[in-house]
């Protein structure tokens, strides 16, 4: 029997001593000013037990982790029709890369790169006004986490807007290929607000429970178990940009990272895990977050490739 409380505390202690912490994202001031020595870890077990350590209660910008929740909402809205407009293959490219869009006629490789998530927002805006889509997202993560205090950081959303030249280029390029129907500014405004969701490790790990538990939260069905499996599969293959293969190799769990330094990882049937450390590696994924998850799976043996998990 593994003592999760002790393991989580031990990992936080180990990470405190680490000197190689990566580099904090600097493209917008609200992210650039986050202290590099922050570290939080929260593990929510299938039985509801929560183990947390470090800065696990401090809200941070979840950024691209929101792409998981946006995908879930879009699949709920249009089902498999979504896949006519976005692929399911790892990109092997940076999160904001434009190169593949030309040869692949404006169809992004997957919903977890920026171009893919922008299409996902466009799909949501096929039925809702931006304000409604943002409200729906906020209600969704609050419901998943069982926490009404989750908010969107308007300063981050505005800063994304002010500096979003590449995302503008991606959106306009896809529009030229006919793969974006809405007004580019409204689609991007929605996308930036999703990126600006502020959540703590505890809130994020709680919000990830539906992926741990076959689409359910506390016995209440959110999505089908088949859809939960498939979202997990996409997180495993595409959740870390051009670092996805290495993440699968080192950690062996579905995960999604964001440039705020957060990672949501899922051990199906066992635990939902959120880790946060703002320093990033060269591919834009949390340096210590990945290391902490590597330690966690070493201690526990959790892996979707493990013949007997638990
Ligand atoms: N707001 C970031 C962007 O669109 C999100 C990227 C990320 O978290 O990977 O550039």
mmCIF file of C-alpha atoms and ligand atoms in Angstrom:
data_model
loop_
_atom_site.group_PDB
_atom_site.id
_atom_site.type_symbol
_atom_site.label_atom_id
_atom_site.label_comp_id
_atom_site.label_asym_id
_atom_site.label_seq_id
_atom_site.Cartn_x
_atom_site.Cartn_y
_atom_site.Cartn_z
ATOM 1 C CA UNK A 1 0.000 0.000 0.000
ATOM 2 C CA UNK A 2 1.587 3.297 -1.090
ATOM 3 C CA UNK A 3 1.435 6.245 1.327
ATOM 4 C CA UNK A 4 0.326 8.950 -1.094
ATOM 5 C CA UNK A 5 0.386 11.753 1.479
ATOM 6 C CA UNK A 6 4.044 11.012 2.221
ATOM 7 C CA UNK A 7 4.930 10.671 -1.471
ATOM 8 C CA UNK A 8 3.319 13.993 -2.400
ATOM 9 C CA UNK A 9 5.086 15.762 0.489
ATOM 10 C CA UNK A 10 8.392 14.123 -0.455
ATOM 11 C CA UNK A 11 8.101 15.203 -4.107
ATOM 12 C CA UNK A 12 7.365 18.807 -3.083
ATOM 13 C CA UNK A 13 10.451 18.699 -0.861
ATOM 14 C CA UNK A 14 12.614 17.266 -3.649
ATOM 15 C CA UNK A 15 11.390 19.903 -6.103
ATOM 16 C CA UNK A 16 12.129 22.710 -3.634
ATOM 17 C CA UNK A 17 15.802 21.747 -3.827
ATOM 18 C CA UNK A 18 15.927 21.679 -7.642
ATOM 19 C CA UNK A 19 17.995 24.387 -9.282
ATOM 20 C CA UNK A 20 17.220 23.575 -12.939
ATOM 21 C CA UNK A 21 13.739 25.099 -13.079
ATOM 22 C CA UNK A 22 13.358 26.215 -16.714
ATOM 23 C CA UNK A 23 12.317 29.689 -17.839
ATOM 24 C CA UNK A 24 9.055 31.468 -17.053
ATOM 25 C CA UNK A 25 7.002 32.402 -20.150
ATOM 26 C CA UNK A 26 7.758 36.009 -21.020
ATOM 27 C CA UNK A 27 5.404 36.802 -23.913
ATOM 28 C CA UNK A 28 2.923 38.604 -21.641
ATOM 29 C CA UNK A 29 3.688 40.576 -18.444
ATOM 30 C CA UNK A 30 1.205 38.722 -16.163
ATOM 31 C CA UNK A 31 3.032 35.433 -16.857
ATOM 32 C CA UNK A 32 6.540 36.945 -16.923
ATOM 33 C CA UNK A 33 6.205 38.235 -13.361
ATOM 34 C CA UNK A 34 5.324 34.866 -11.765
ATOM 35 C CA UNK A 35 8.077 33.695 -9.376
ATOM 36 C CA UNK A 36 10.056 30.766 -10.785
ATOM 37 C CA UNK A 37 10.316 29.103 -7.359
ATOM 38 C CA UNK A 38 6.587 28.343 -7.157
ATOM 39 C CA UNK A 39 5.673 24.662 -7.018
ATOM 40 C CA UNK A 40 2.338 23.024 -6.310
ATOM 41 C CA UNK A 41 1.076 19.457 -6.548
ATOM 42 C CA UNK A 42 -2.396 18.023 -5.940
ATOM 43 C CA UNK A 43 -3.496 14.416 -6.349
ATOM 44 C CA UNK A 44 -7.199 13.534 -6.191
ATOM 45 C CA UNK A 45 -7.770 9.813 -5.744
ATOM 46 C CA UNK A 46 -10.701 7.842 -7.157
ATOM 47 C CA UNK A 47 -12.100 7.477 -3.617
ATOM 48 C CA UNK A 48 -12.102 11.274 -3.199
ATOM 49 C CA UNK A 49 -9.022 11.577 -1.001
ATOM 50 C CA UNK A 50 -6.938 14.656 -1.839
ATOM 51 C CA UNK A 51 -3.220 14.990 -1.217
ATOM 52 C CA UNK A 52 -1.685 18.392 -1.848
ATOM 53 C CA UNK A 53 1.643 20.075 -1.197
ATOM 54 C CA UNK A 54 3.548 23.281 -1.875
ATOM 55 C CA UNK A 55 1.633 26.082 -3.600
ATOM 56 C CA UNK A 56 -1.279 23.786 -4.454
ATOM 57 C CA UNK A 57 -3.898 26.327 -3.382
ATOM 58 C CA UNK A 58 -2.536 29.231 -5.422
ATOM 59 C CA UNK A 59 -4.362 30.025 -8.682
ATOM 60 C CA UNK A 60 -2.247 30.182 -11.830
ATOM 61 C CA UNK A 61 -3.014 30.701 -15.520
ATOM 62 C CA UNK A 62 -4.006 27.286 -16.898
ATOM 63 C CA UNK A 63 -3.467 28.440 -20.507
ATOM 64 C CA UNK A 64 -3.527 25.486 -22.904
ATOM 65 C CA UNK A 65 -4.872 23.053 -20.318
ATOM 66 C CA UNK A 66 -8.173 24.802 -21.076
ATOM 67 C CA UNK A 67 -7.993 23.133 -24.503
ATOM 68 C CA UNK A 68 -9.062 19.874 -22.823
ATOM 69 C CA UNK A 69 -12.218 21.470 -21.412
ATOM 70 C CA UNK A 70 -12.947 23.317 -24.673
ATOM 71 C CA UNK A 71 -12.609 20.074 -26.646
ATOM 72 C CA UNK A 72 -14.983 18.338 -24.233
ATOM 73 C CA UNK A 73 -17.579 21.092 -24.727
ATOM 74 C CA UNK A 74 -17.176 21.072 -28.527
ATOM 75 C CA UNK A 75 -17.587 17.286 -28.707
ATOM 76 C CA UNK A 76 -20.697 17.713 -26.573
ATOM 77 C CA UNK A 77 -22.018 20.306 -29.032
ATOM 78 C CA UNK A 78 -21.279 18.683 -32.404
ATOM 79 C CA UNK A 79 -19.977 15.176 -31.614
ATOM 80 C CA UNK A 80 -17.758 13.466 -34.183
ATOM 81 C CA UNK A 81 -18.511 16.144 -36.779
ATOM 82 C CA UNK A 82 -15.700 18.050 -35.093
ATOM 83 C CA UNK A 83 -13.169 15.720 -36.715
ATOM 84 C CA UNK A 84 -14.000 17.059 -40.182
ATOM 85 C CA UNK A 85 -12.313 20.297 -39.102
ATOM 86 C CA UNK A 86 -9.474 19.204 -36.840
ATOM 87 C CA UNK A 87 -7.244 16.125 -36.860
ATOM 88 C CA UNK A 88 -6.170 13.687 -34.182
ATOM 89 C CA UNK A 89 -2.479 13.323 -34.951
ATOM 90 C CA UNK A 90 0.468 14.609 -32.944
ATOM 91 C CA UNK A 91 1.929 17.638 -34.657
ATOM 92 C CA UNK A 92 5.582 17.222 -33.779
ATOM 93 C CA UNK A 93 5.627 21.017 -33.948
ATOM 94 C CA UNK A 94 5.540 23.938 -31.545
ATOM 95 C CA UNK A 95 2.216 24.922 -29.939
ATOM 96 C CA UNK A 96 1.856 27.974 -32.169
ATOM 97 C CA UNK A 97 3.320 26.599 -35.399
ATOM 98 C CA UNK A 98 1.763 27.603 -38.721
ATOM 99 C CA UNK A 99 3.835 25.444 -41.100
ATOM 100 C CA UNK A 100 1.600 22.368 -41.341
ATOM 101 C CA UNK A 101 -1.505 24.442 -42.001
ATOM 102 C CA UNK A 102 -0.408 25.227 -45.535
ATOM 103 C CA UNK A 103 0.219 21.675 -46.713
ATOM 104 C CA UNK A 104 -2.779 20.377 -44.754
ATOM 105 C CA UNK A 105 -5.204 22.945 -46.181
ATOM 106 C CA UNK A 106 -6.072 24.746 -42.984
ATOM 107 C CA UNK A 107 -6.976 21.610 -40.993
ATOM 108 C CA UNK A 108 -4.986 21.688 -37.739
ATOM 109 C CA UNK A 109 -3.301 18.458 -36.679
ATOM 110 C CA UNK A 110 -5.104 18.197 -33.337
ATOM 111 C CA UNK A 111 -7.267 20.171 -30.875
ATOM 112 C CA UNK A 112 -4.388 20.731 -28.437
ATOM 113 C CA UNK A 113 -2.221 22.978 -30.592
ATOM 114 C CA UNK A 114 -3.278 26.606 -30.862
ATOM 115 C CA UNK A 115 -4.701 26.303 -34.382
ATOM 116 C CA UNK A 116 -6.805 23.301 -33.332
ATOM 117 C CA UNK A 117 -8.107 25.005 -30.220
ATOM 118 C CA UNK A 118 -9.023 28.096 -32.237
ATOM 119 C CA UNK A 119 -11.153 25.892 -34.535
ATOM 120 C CA UNK A 120 -12.711 24.319 -31.432
ATOM 121 C CA UNK A 121 -13.685 27.828 -30.242
ATOM 122 C CA UNK A 122 -15.144 28.579 -33.669
ATOM 123 C CA UNK A 123 -17.249 25.420 -33.396
ATOM 124 C CA UNK A 124 -18.564 26.541 -29.990
ATOM 125 C CA UNK A 125 -19.383 29.957 -31.448
ATOM 126 C CA UNK A 126 -21.445 28.236 -34.124
ATOM 127 C CA UNK A 127 -24.129 27.969 -31.435
ATOM 128 C CA UNK A 128 -23.266 30.571 -28.826
ATOM 129 C CA UNK A 129 -22.263 34.209 -28.572
ATOM 130 C CA UNK A 130 -18.716 34.724 -27.194
ATOM 131 C CA UNK A 131 -20.090 35.874 -23.846
ATOM 132 C CA UNK A 132 -22.248 32.744 -23.622
ATOM 133 C CA UNK A 133 -19.375 30.437 -24.623
ATOM 134 C CA UNK A 134 -17.120 31.996 -21.979
ATOM 135 C CA UNK A 135 -19.903 31.694 -19.404
ATOM 136 C CA UNK A 136 -20.480 28.067 -20.401
ATOM 137 C CA UNK A 137 -16.782 27.305 -19.961
ATOM 138 C CA UNK A 138 -16.659 28.937 -16.550
ATOM 139 C CA UNK A 139 -19.762 27.061 -15.382
ATOM 140 C CA UNK A 140 -18.326 23.814 -16.755
ATOM 141 C CA UNK A 141 -14.986 23.967 -14.925
ATOM 142 C CA UNK A 142 -16.723 25.148 -11.748
ATOM 143 C CA UNK A 143 -19.110 22.196 -11.943
ATOM 144 C CA UNK A 144 -16.301 19.736 -12.684
ATOM 145 C CA UNK A 145 -14.204 21.021 -9.802
ATOM 146 C CA UNK A 146 -17.176 21.532 -7.481
ATOM 147 C CA UNK A 147 -15.796 24.999 -6.790
ATOM 148 C CA UNK A 148 -17.625 28.257 -7.516
ATOM 149 C CA UNK A 149 -14.516 30.363 -6.911
ATOM 150 C CA UNK A 150 -12.778 29.629 -10.224
ATOM 151 C CA UNK A 151 -12.413 32.797 -12.309
ATOM 152 C CA UNK A 152 -11.013 34.127 -15.559
ATOM 153 C CA UNK A 153 -8.133 36.580 -15.199
ATOM 154 C CA UNK A 154 -9.133 39.519 -17.399
ATOM 155 C CA UNK A 155 -5.611 40.975 -17.251
ATOM 156 C CA UNK A 156 -4.257 37.797 -18.825
ATOM 157 C CA UNK A 157 -7.026 37.709 -21.444
ATOM 158 C CA UNK A 158 -6.311 41.330 -22.387
ATOM 159 C CA UNK A 159 -2.542 40.747 -22.551
ATOM 160 C CA UNK A 160 -3.107 37.723 -24.812
ATOM 161 C CA UNK A 161 -5.235 39.913 -27.046
ATOM 162 C CA UNK A 162 -2.610 42.656 -27.152
ATOM 163 C CA UNK A 163 0.191 40.273 -28.163
ATOM 164 C CA UNK A 164 -1.732 37.616 -30.097
ATOM 165 C CA UNK A 165 -0.213 38.276 -33.511
ATOM 166 C CA UNK A 166 0.623 34.651 -34.199
ATOM 167 C CA UNK A 167 -2.793 33.435 -33.092
ATOM 168 C CA UNK A 168 -4.295 36.098 -35.365
ATOM 169 C CA UNK A 169 -2.182 34.765 -38.205
ATOM 170 C CA UNK A 170 -3.312 31.181 -37.516
ATOM 171 C CA UNK A 171 -6.971 32.177 -37.368
ATOM 172 C CA UNK A 172 -6.836 34.292 -40.519
ATOM 173 C CA UNK A 173 -4.952 31.584 -42.366
ATOM 174 C CA UNK A 174 -7.564 28.976 -41.451
ATOM 175 C CA UNK A 175 -10.283 31.397 -42.447
ATOM 176 C CA UNK A 176 -8.651 31.697 -45.864
ATOM 177 C CA UNK A 177 -8.951 27.901 -46.180
ATOM 178 C CA UNK A 178 -12.613 28.039 -45.151
ATOM 179 C CA UNK A 179 -12.000 26.337 -41.796
ATOM 180 C CA UNK A 180 -13.102 29.258 -39.636
ATOM 181 C CA UNK A 181 -16.624 30.605 -39.912
ATOM 182 C CA UNK A 182 -16.831 33.212 -37.192
ATOM 183 C CA UNK A 183 -15.380 36.679 -36.893
ATOM 184 C CA UNK A 184 -11.641 36.223 -36.188
ATOM 185 C CA UNK A 185 -11.612 38.770 -33.331
ATOM 186 C CA UNK A 186 -14.572 37.128 -31.597
ATOM 187 C CA UNK A 187 -13.159 33.620 -31.983
ATOM 188 C CA UNK A 188 -9.782 34.726 -30.628
ATOM 189 C CA UNK A 189 -11.370 36.744 -27.830
ATOM 190 C CA UNK A 190 -13.113 33.560 -26.707
ATOM 191 C CA UNK A 191 -9.913 31.503 -27.064
ATOM 192 C CA UNK A 192 -7.927 34.052 -25.010
ATOM 193 C CA UNK A 193 -10.527 34.013 -22.239
ATOM 194 C CA UNK A 194 -10.316 30.215 -22.060
ATOM 195 C CA UNK A 195 -6.492 30.471 -21.806
ATOM 196 C CA UNK A 196 -6.927 33.015 -19.011
ATOM 197 C CA UNK A 197 -8.781 30.649 -16.672
ATOM 198 C CA UNK A 198 -7.078 30.852 -13.294
ATOM 199 C CA UNK A 199 -7.106 27.678 -11.208
ATOM 200 C CA UNK A 200 -5.114 26.168 -8.388
ATOM 201 C CA UNK A 201 -3.642 22.665 -8.546
ATOM 202 C CA UNK A 202 -6.401 21.487 -6.222
ATOM 203 C CA UNK A 203 -9.136 22.957 -8.445
ATOM 204 C CA UNK A 204 -7.520 21.606 -11.598
ATOM 205 C CA UNK A 205 -7.046 18.091 -10.230
ATOM 206 C CA UNK A 206 -10.688 18.121 -9.100
ATOM 207 C CA UNK A 207 -11.776 19.334 -12.543
ATOM 208 C CA UNK A 208 -9.876 16.415 -14.133
ATOM 209 C CA UNK A 209 -11.801 13.759 -12.212
ATOM 210 C CA UNK A 210 -14.214 13.107 -15.067
ATOM 211 C CA UNK A 211 -11.289 11.871 -17.178
ATOM 212 C CA UNK A 212 -10.072 9.641 -14.357
ATOM 213 C CA UNK A 213 -13.485 8.131 -13.722
ATOM 214 C CA UNK A 214 -14.783 7.151 -17.167
ATOM 215 C CA UNK A 215 -16.625 10.439 -17.738
ATOM 216 C CA UNK A 216 -18.242 10.684 -14.301
ATOM 217 C CA UNK A 217 -17.830 12.997 -11.332
ATOM 218 C CA UNK A 218 -19.098 11.667 -8.001
ATOM 219 C CA UNK A 219 -21.220 9.140 -9.898
ATOM 220 C CA UNK A 220 -22.791 11.892 -12.018
ATOM 221 C CA UNK A 221 -22.213 11.394 -15.753
ATOM 222 C CA UNK A 222 -20.560 14.299 -17.588
ATOM 223 C CA UNK A 223 -19.570 12.509 -20.830
ATOM 224 C CA UNK A 224 -19.644 8.898 -22.014
ATOM 225 C CA UNK A 225 -16.850 6.562 -20.920
ATOM 226 C CA UNK A 226 -15.897 6.111 -24.573
ATOM 227 C CA UNK A 227 -15.456 9.860 -25.015
ATOM 228 C CA UNK A 228 -13.401 10.095 -21.808
ATOM 229 C CA UNK A 229 -11.096 7.330 -23.101
ATOM 230 C CA UNK A 230 -10.681 9.142 -26.393
ATOM 231 C CA UNK A 231 -9.890 12.502 -24.801
ATOM 232 C CA UNK A 232 -7.305 10.716 -22.673
ATOM 233 C CA UNK A 233 -5.847 9.148 -25.838
ATOM 234 C CA UNK A 234 -5.491 12.593 -27.409
ATOM 235 C CA UNK A 235 -3.859 13.950 -24.259
ATOM 236 C CA UNK A 236 -1.383 11.084 -24.363
ATOM 237 C CA UNK A 237 -0.495 11.566 -28.030
ATOM 238 C CA UNK A 238 -0.810 15.352 -28.396
ATOM 239 C CA UNK A 239 -0.872 16.938 -24.919
ATOM 240 C CA UNK A 240 2.667 18.308 -24.862
ATOM 241 C CA UNK A 241 3.286 19.676 -28.362
ATOM 242 C CA UNK A 242 6.583 18.429 -29.787
ATOM 243 C CA UNK A 243 7.380 16.973 -26.366
ATOM 244 C CA UNK A 244 4.416 14.565 -26.344
ATOM 245 C CA UNK A 245 6.390 11.433 -27.187
ATOM 246 C CA UNK A 246 8.914 12.149 -24.469
ATOM 247 C CA UNK A 247 6.151 12.802 -21.914
ATOM 248 C CA UNK A 248 4.486 9.480 -22.785
ATOM 249 C CA UNK A 249 7.850 7.726 -22.532
ATOM 250 C CA UNK A 250 8.846 9.269 -19.209
ATOM 251 C CA UNK A 251 5.477 9.467 -17.471
ATOM 252 C CA UNK A 252 3.149 7.088 -19.303
ATOM 253 C CA UNK A 253 -0.050 8.960 -18.436
ATOM 254 C CA UNK A 254 -2.369 11.200 -20.480
ATOM 255 C CA UNK A 255 -1.500 14.816 -19.733
ATOM 256 C CA UNK A 256 -1.983 18.362 -20.953
ATOM 257 C CA UNK A 257 0.375 21.217 -20.299
ATOM 258 C CA UNK A 258 0.056 24.990 -20.516
ATOM 259 C CA UNK A 259 2.618 27.772 -20.787
ATOM 260 C CA UNK A 260 1.564 28.995 -17.333
ATOM 261 C CA UNK A 261 3.540 25.980 -16.075
ATOM 262 C CA UNK A 262 0.618 23.739 -15.184
ATOM 263 C CA UNK A 263 0.110 20.112 -16.195
ATOM 264 C CA UNK A 264 -3.046 18.059 -15.732
ATOM 265 C CA UNK A 265 -2.323 14.321 -15.783
ATOM 266 C CA UNK A 266 -4.734 11.418 -15.479
ATOM 267 C CA UNK A 267 -4.155 7.929 -14.126
ATOM 268 C CA UNK A 268 -7.425 6.328 -15.327
ATOM 269 C CA UNK A 269 -9.342 4.682 -12.518
ATOM 270 C CA UNK A 270 -6.770 5.837 -9.964
ATOM 271 C CA UNK A 271 -6.074 9.557 -9.739
ATOM 272 C CA UNK A 272 -6.356 13.001 -11.278
ATOM 273 C CA UNK A 273 -3.152 14.977 -10.803
ATOM 274 C CA UNK A 274 -2.310 18.657 -11.236
ATOM 275 C CA UNK A 275 1.149 20.097 -10.914
ATOM 276 C CA UNK A 276 2.379 23.657 -11.318
ATOM 277 C CA UNK A 277 5.808 25.148 -11.655
ATOM 278 C CA UNK A 278 6.079 28.165 -13.977
ATOM 279 C CA UNK A 279 9.563 27.511 -15.390
ATOM 280 C CA UNK A 280 9.280 25.928 -18.860
ATOM 281 C CA UNK A 281 11.547 23.693 -20.923
ATOM 282 C CA UNK A 282 12.468 24.482 -24.527
ATOM 283 C CA UNK A 283 9.152 23.060 -25.794
ATOM 284 C CA UNK A 284 7.043 25.208 -23.464
ATOM 285 C CA UNK A 285 6.180 22.530 -20.905
ATOM 286 C CA UNK A 286 6.784 22.861 -17.168
ATOM 287 C CA UNK A 287 10.303 21.671 -16.413
ATOM 288 C CA UNK A 288 9.707 20.750 -12.769
ATOM 289 C CA UNK A 289 6.112 19.741 -13.411
ATOM 290 C CA UNK A 290 7.313 16.980 -15.709
ATOM 291 C CA UNK A 291 10.056 15.996 -13.266
ATOM 292 C CA UNK A 292 7.566 15.856 -10.387
ATOM 293 C CA UNK A 293 5.199 13.647 -12.401
ATOM 294 C CA UNK A 294 8.114 11.398 -13.306
ATOM 295 C CA UNK A 295 8.897 11.003 -9.611
ATOM 296 C CA UNK A 296 5.226 10.359 -8.809
ATOM 297 C CA UNK A 297 4.946 7.504 -11.302
ATOM 298 C CA UNK A 298 8.270 6.091 -10.130
ATOM 299 C CA UNK A 299 6.992 6.026 -6.538
ATOM 300 C CA UNK A 300 3.525 4.679 -7.374
ATOM 301 C CA UNK A 301 3.997 2.577 -10.515
ATOM 302 C CA UNK A 302 1.061 4.404 -12.168
ATOM 303 C CA UNK A 303 1.115 4.064 -15.947
ATOM 304 C CA UNK A 304 -1.456 3.238 -18.585
ATOM 305 C CA UNK A 305 1.128 0.740 -19.865
ATOM 306 C CA UNK A 306 1.314 -1.117 -16.548
ATOM 307 C CA UNK A 307 -0.405 -4.535 -16.846
ATOM 308 C CA UNK A 308 -1.743 -4.318 -13.285
ATOM 309 C CA UNK A 309 -2.409 -0.823 -12.024
ATOM 310 C CA UNK A 310 -3.539 0.129 -8.534
HETATM 311 N N1 LIG B 1 -2.132 31.628 -24.643
HETATM 312 C C1 LIG B 1 -1.106 30.810 -25.223
HETATM 313 C C2 LIG B 1 -1.085 31.052 -26.715
HETATM 314 O O1 LIG B 1 -2.103 30.975 -27.327
HETATM 315 C C3 LIG B 1 -1.363 29.366 -24.888
HETATM 316 C C4 LIG B 1 -0.232 28.478 -25.253
HETATM 317 C C5 LIG B 1 0.010 27.346 -24.260
HETATM 318 O O2 LIG B 1 -0.392 27.344 -23.111
HETATM 319 O O3 LIG B 1 0.683 26.417 -24.692
HETATM 320 O O4 LIG B 1 -0.065 31.362 -27.277
#
